[in-house]
Amino acid sequence: MKIEELSKILRESGVVGAGGAGFPTYAKLSEKADIVLMNCAECEPLLKLHRQLLSAHTEEILQAFALIAETVGAKEAIIGIKKEYTGTIRAIQEYIAAFPGMRIHELPGAYPMGDEVVLIYEATGKTVRPGGLPIEQGVAVFNVETLYNVYRAVWENQGVTSKYVTVVGEVEHPVTVRVPIGMPVAEVTAMAGRCKTEDPVYLLGGPMMGNFGKAGQPVTKTTNAIIVLDRQHPLVLKKQSRFTTDVARAASTCCQCQTCTDLCPRHNLGHPIRPHLFMRAAANRDFRDLEPFLDTMFCSSCGLCEMYSCPQGLKPRSMIAEYKNGLRKAGVRPPERTAKPVKEAREYRRVPENRLLGRLGLQKYDVEALLDDQVRTGRKVKIMLSQHIGAPAKADVAKGASVRAGQVIAAAADGLSVNIHTPLSGIVTEVTERYVTIAADEG
C-alpha cells in the first residue's frame, strides 16, 4: 500500500493517537521513518488498557504495525514494552515470527517510560533534539490502541467510534471497558460498580498528568483512564493548589537542592530544562537571565519534579506550565537549543513505578482491572469536534437528522484534521461549533 492511500484511509476513518494530545495518525506516515516503534510502556501508573488490548488482539495489532512499517519502508519495527508485562510478551511471541523485521524491546518499569522521547532513547539509542520531532531521527511512534484502530480502519472499514478506558480507584470492581466516544464519565464509571466514596473526584488520564473532569464530561478519543478518588485524597489536594500560593511557597521554602533537575527525565537526556534554576528565578522574580523561563518550553510536564522529587512538596511542574502557557499565548516560540550529552548517571536516576505509586498514595488501587472487550452502548452521546491536534472537524449533520452508527457526522477540516463518526444510531439533538449530541434510537 502507498503512503497516500493509507493516509487517506486513516484520515477518513478518524484515527488519531489514542492518548496524549491525539496527533492525527496519517500525518506520522513518512518515508523518512527508518524505524517504527510501538509504545506499550503504559506511561502512567494504574493504566492497564494497552497491555490488555495487545494481549487480546495481538495478531490484528501486529498486522497493522507491519503494514505501517511496509508502507513507509521502515527497516525495523520495534515493540517497546515493559519487561514486567510478561503475559503480553508471551502473546506477542506466539505471532511475531510471522512478521520479519519486527522485534521486542523490553523496557524497565520506570516512569515516564511512555514519554516518546524517553522511549525512543531506550529502544533505539537515538536522542530527539530539544523541541524536535521523532521523525527527525527517522522514528515514528504509535501506541497500541492507535494500531488497533488502524487495523479496524484498513481491514474492517470501521471509523473510530469507541474508546478503551481503564476505571480504577474508589470503585467496587475496577475494569477496562470499551465505550462509545461521547459517553458521559459518570456512565463509564458506573460500569465498575458501586462508588466507594460519597464525595468522588474524577481524574481523567493518569495520576501524574491527568486532569480533573466532571461527571457529565464526555469520553474522547484520548481518554485512557478514569481514576475515582475521594476529594480529600492527598493526590487530589496536591493538584488543587493556586499559582500565587505555589510561588509564595517556592520563595520561602525552595532550598535549591537540585533534586527536581537531577531526576528530570528530559534533563538527563541532555535537554535544557533545569527546574531548580527556574524555581529560583520565578520565586524571586529575577528576569535578568531569561533562559530558565524560555527553557520551560522543553518541559514534558511528566510531573516527577513536584509529585516525587521535591523534598519540600513544591510545585515546579505547575509553575512551569503557567509560564510556558503564558509564553505560547504571547507568541513566543521555543528557542533553538542543542542537546547536551546524555547524563552518565541517567540509568541510576530512573524512578521505579512501584515507588512512585507509594509516594502518591495509590498502591491500594494497583489491582487487576480485567478487560471487558464487549462494545457498550449508551442512551446519549456528546461528541466533541476537536479531539485531536489540528483543526476541529466541521459538523456535517443538522439538528433533527437521523444518523446510523458509524456514519461521519463531522468532516475533516482543511489542514491537519480527521473525520468524526457517531457510535450510535439515533437522532441529532444539538449541533454547535464545539460538539454534536445524539440520542440513541429507542429499542
Coordinates of C-alpha atoms in Angstrom, one line a residue, residues 1 20 24 26 37 40-41 74 117 144 155 191 205 212 251 262 269 296 350 356 386 389 392 397 421:
M1 CA 0.0 0.0 0.0
G20 CA -1.8 12.2 24.8
P24 CA -3.6 12.5 13.6
Y26 CA -2.0 9.8 8.9
L37 CA 8.1 2.0 17.3
C40 CA 3.3 -0.4 25.1
A41 CA 5.0 1.3 28.0
A74 CA 11.0 1.2 7.6
V117 CA 11.4 11.0 23.8
V144 CA -1.2 0.1 20.9
W155 CA -9.3 -4.5 7.3
M191 CA -19.6 0.1 34.8
G205 CA -5.9 10.2 32.4
F212 CA -9.9 16.6 36.9
A251 CA 10.0 31.9 47.6
D262 CA 18.6 15.6 38.9
L269 CA 18.7 13.1 28.1
T296 CA 10.3 25.8 30.3
R350 CA 15.1 6.3 36.9
L356 CA 6.1 6.4 42.6
S386 CA -11.9 18.8 18.5
I389 CA -4.2 18.2 17.5
P392 CA -11.5 20.8 14.6
V397 CA -25.3 17.0 10.2
H421 CA -18.1 9.4 13.4

